[in-house]
Amino acid sequence: MAISMFEVTVSNSTRNQIQNVPGKFGTGTGSGFAGAVCPAGTLCVQNGLIPSEGYEAFNIVNGNTWYFNATTANQVVTGMNGDHTGIYACNTYDVNKATDSNGNSWNLGANTLNLSVPANERGDFTELIVGEQYTWGSANFSTAVSTNKFATIGANGQWVPASAAPSTGGQIYAAILRSKNINQGAQLADTGYVLQILRVAPGAAAA
């Protein structure tokens, strides 16, 4: 079964206190924001700070809680030219959330894979840093990885497998380093893929 999942694999995140930020996933921003379910590992970008609850009428926004939208194809975040990419992955931390018909949500310690953040609930988002490695499930790719060794950022927050690295200056992409078994309890659930985040040199010629 194809599953969506995200796992930090090789990272300096313990020394990066702004790599993990809270937010809500959906479309639009501000008063036009529409919340949506966010599967684990979905690629996202920030689209404005969320108002502080109870102070919306005063236009007071939270200092580090964001609206998140799914990425567009080959998206590059303006102003992020170093190791920071401005591209985030939905990180559920292996906590299953249940939602009832009244919109109430709670943590339910059952499944550890194929998880998602319910619509209009706050979740955590991990910024992808150039050079670091992360693992995604097969459902986080738009097509089968097959023998492809690279992946580019696709629409709807998915990776797009590619046979060669892109050459457009500044473009974010990933090298598919290896595959590994993903288990849920004692059961083999899916094949996961370890990706290293990379960036084409900003001065490179367009493809």
XYZ file of C-alpha atoms in Angstrom:
207
model
C 0.000 0.000 0.000
C 1.303 3.440 -0.908
C 1.539 5.636 2.166
C 2.325 9.268 2.857
C 4.879 9.916 5.583
C 7.731 12.232 6.522
C 10.746 11.623 8.710
C 13.823 13.732 9.436
C 16.730 11.400 8.641
C 20.069 13.267 8.652
C 19.725 16.798 9.967
C 21.140 19.533 12.166
C 17.605 20.430 13.261
C 18.427 20.125 16.978
C 20.542 23.271 16.550
C 18.019 25.087 14.372
C 15.208 26.437 16.513
C 13.294 27.976 13.608
C 13.252 24.916 11.330
C 9.991 23.597 12.802
C 7.054 26.016 12.880
C 3.309 25.671 13.510
C 0.599 26.540 11.040
C -2.619 25.655 9.252
C -2.763 24.104 5.783
C -5.147 25.041 3.015
C -5.604 27.493 0.163
C -5.343 31.275 0.250
C -4.492 33.418 3.240
C -6.079 35.777 5.738
C -9.869 36.099 5.488
C -9.727 34.135 2.223
C -8.037 31.098 3.773
C -9.829 27.765 3.368
C -8.505 24.942 5.544
C -7.839 21.494 4.110
C -6.565 18.116 5.292
C -2.767 17.954 5.035
C -1.204 14.492 4.538
C 2.171 13.896 6.163
C 5.082 14.970 3.993
C 3.089 17.428 1.854
C 5.398 20.128 0.470
C 4.221 23.617 1.456
C 5.138 27.297 1.474
C 4.191 30.003 3.951
C 1.502 32.479 2.928
C 1.134 34.994 5.743
C 1.020 34.992 9.528
C -2.091 33.761 11.329
C -3.902 36.288 13.583
C -3.595 35.792 17.326
C -6.827 34.219 18.561
C -9.052 36.752 20.296
C -7.224 39.700 18.746
C -8.266 39.343 15.121
C -10.202 42.634 15.175
C -7.027 44.468 16.174
C -4.947 42.988 13.323
C -2.502 41.426 15.764
C -0.792 38.445 14.173
C 1.100 35.577 15.760
C 4.869 35.948 15.527
C 5.570 32.505 14.062
C 2.358 30.661 13.152
C 1.634 30.627 9.436
C -0.889 29.836 6.761
C 0.601 27.121 4.530
C -0.301 26.379 0.908
C 0.804 23.410 -1.206
C 3.737 24.035 -3.517
C 3.441 24.765 -7.201
C 5.657 23.067 -9.782
C 9.350 23.983 -9.378
C 8.447 26.637 -6.828
C 11.261 28.884 -5.612
C 10.688 31.089 -2.559
C 11.903 34.634 -3.157
C 14.670 35.751 -0.804
C 15.729 32.222 0.170
C 19.047 31.851 -1.642
C 21.217 30.031 0.897
C 20.724 26.752 2.738
C 17.207 27.798 3.735
C 14.704 26.914 1.020
C 11.389 28.269 2.296
C 9.906 24.892 1.323
C 8.309 22.997 4.229
C 7.038 19.462 4.764
C 4.042 18.636 6.933
C 5.458 16.785 9.934
C 2.903 14.800 11.951
C 5.500 13.261 14.327
C 3.686 9.893 14.140
C 0.601 11.087 16.000
C -2.775 10.006 14.650
C -5.561 12.601 14.965
C -9.256 11.778 14.891
C -11.993 14.304 14.062
C -15.697 13.907 14.796
C -18.720 15.353 12.979
C -18.696 18.407 15.270
C -15.173 19.358 14.241
C -13.519 18.260 17.487
C -10.060 16.689 17.112
C -7.952 14.612 19.460
C -4.809 12.501 19.372
C -5.310 8.763 18.971
C -2.236 6.598 19.451
C -2.918 3.944 16.839
C -1.522 4.227 13.317
C 1.929 5.705 12.821
C 1.809 5.996 9.022
C -0.481 7.611 6.439
C -1.326 10.318 8.937
C -2.612 13.820 8.241
C -3.417 17.091 9.992
C -7.206 17.693 10.012
C -8.539 20.767 8.206
C -8.274 23.994 10.242
C -6.150 22.306 12.913
C -2.662 23.576 13.684
C 0.127 21.253 12.659
C 3.921 21.355 12.521
C 5.904 22.066 9.372
C 9.616 21.366 8.915
C 11.671 23.532 6.578
C 13.781 21.581 4.100
C 17.426 22.643 4.450
C 19.955 22.206 1.645
C 22.266 19.285 2.413
C 19.955 17.576 4.896
C 18.233 14.221 4.321
C 14.571 13.343 4.851
C 12.432 10.274 4.156
C 9.085 10.294 2.334
C 6.622 7.501 1.548
C 5.741 6.432 -1.983
C 2.437 8.362 -1.892
C 4.395 11.605 -1.577
C 5.517 11.213 -5.206
C 3.375 12.095 -8.220
C 4.498 8.921 -10.034
C 6.493 5.814 -9.165
C 10.130 6.516 -8.324
C 11.290 3.536 -10.409
C 14.973 4.000 -11.399
C 14.915 7.797 -11.160
C 17.689 9.293 -9.039
C 16.305 12.812 -8.642
C 13.063 14.571 -7.785
C 11.749 18.078 -8.380
C 9.093 20.016 -6.475
C 5.698 19.412 -8.027
C 2.220 20.856 -7.846
C -0.099 19.834 -5.017
C 2.810 19.408 -2.624
C 4.294 16.258 -4.153
C 7.717 15.259 -5.427
C 8.113 14.549 -9.150
C 10.669 11.804 -9.941
C 13.233 12.786 -12.585
C 16.022 10.973 -14.391
C 18.369 13.980 -14.249
C 18.964 16.973 -12.020
C 17.481 20.299 -13.182
C 19.754 23.091 -14.428
C 17.661 26.220 -13.802
C 19.582 28.553 -11.514
C 18.312 28.582 -7.923
C 15.888 25.683 -8.366
C 15.385 23.382 -5.374
C 15.431 19.640 -6.045
C 16.469 16.423 -4.345
C 18.783 13.498 -4.957
C 17.102 10.165 -4.235
C 19.859 8.483 -2.229
C 18.270 5.163 -1.357
C 15.101 3.314 -0.535
C 14.270 1.669 2.778
C 11.503 -0.426 4.278
C 8.834 1.448 6.225
C 7.247 -0.559 9.016
C 4.101 -0.014 11.048
C 4.518 -2.107 14.145
C 5.765 -5.501 12.980
C 4.250 -5.133 9.509
C 6.049 -4.008 6.362
C 3.898 -1.091 5.184
C 5.650 0.540 2.239
C 8.932 1.535 0.625
C 10.304 4.876 1.779
C 12.804 7.045 -0.072
C 15.632 9.036 1.479
C 16.107 12.366 -0.300
C 18.920 14.871 0.087
C 17.826 18.452 -0.558
C 19.916 20.340 -3.127
C 19.855 23.647 -4.993
C 21.117 24.496 -8.485
C 23.760 27.229 -8.289
C 21.951 30.591 -8.662
C 24.182 31.611 -11.566
C 23.461 28.481 -13.601
C 21.887 28.838 -17.022
C 18.184 28.199 -17.421
C 17.229 24.746 -18.627
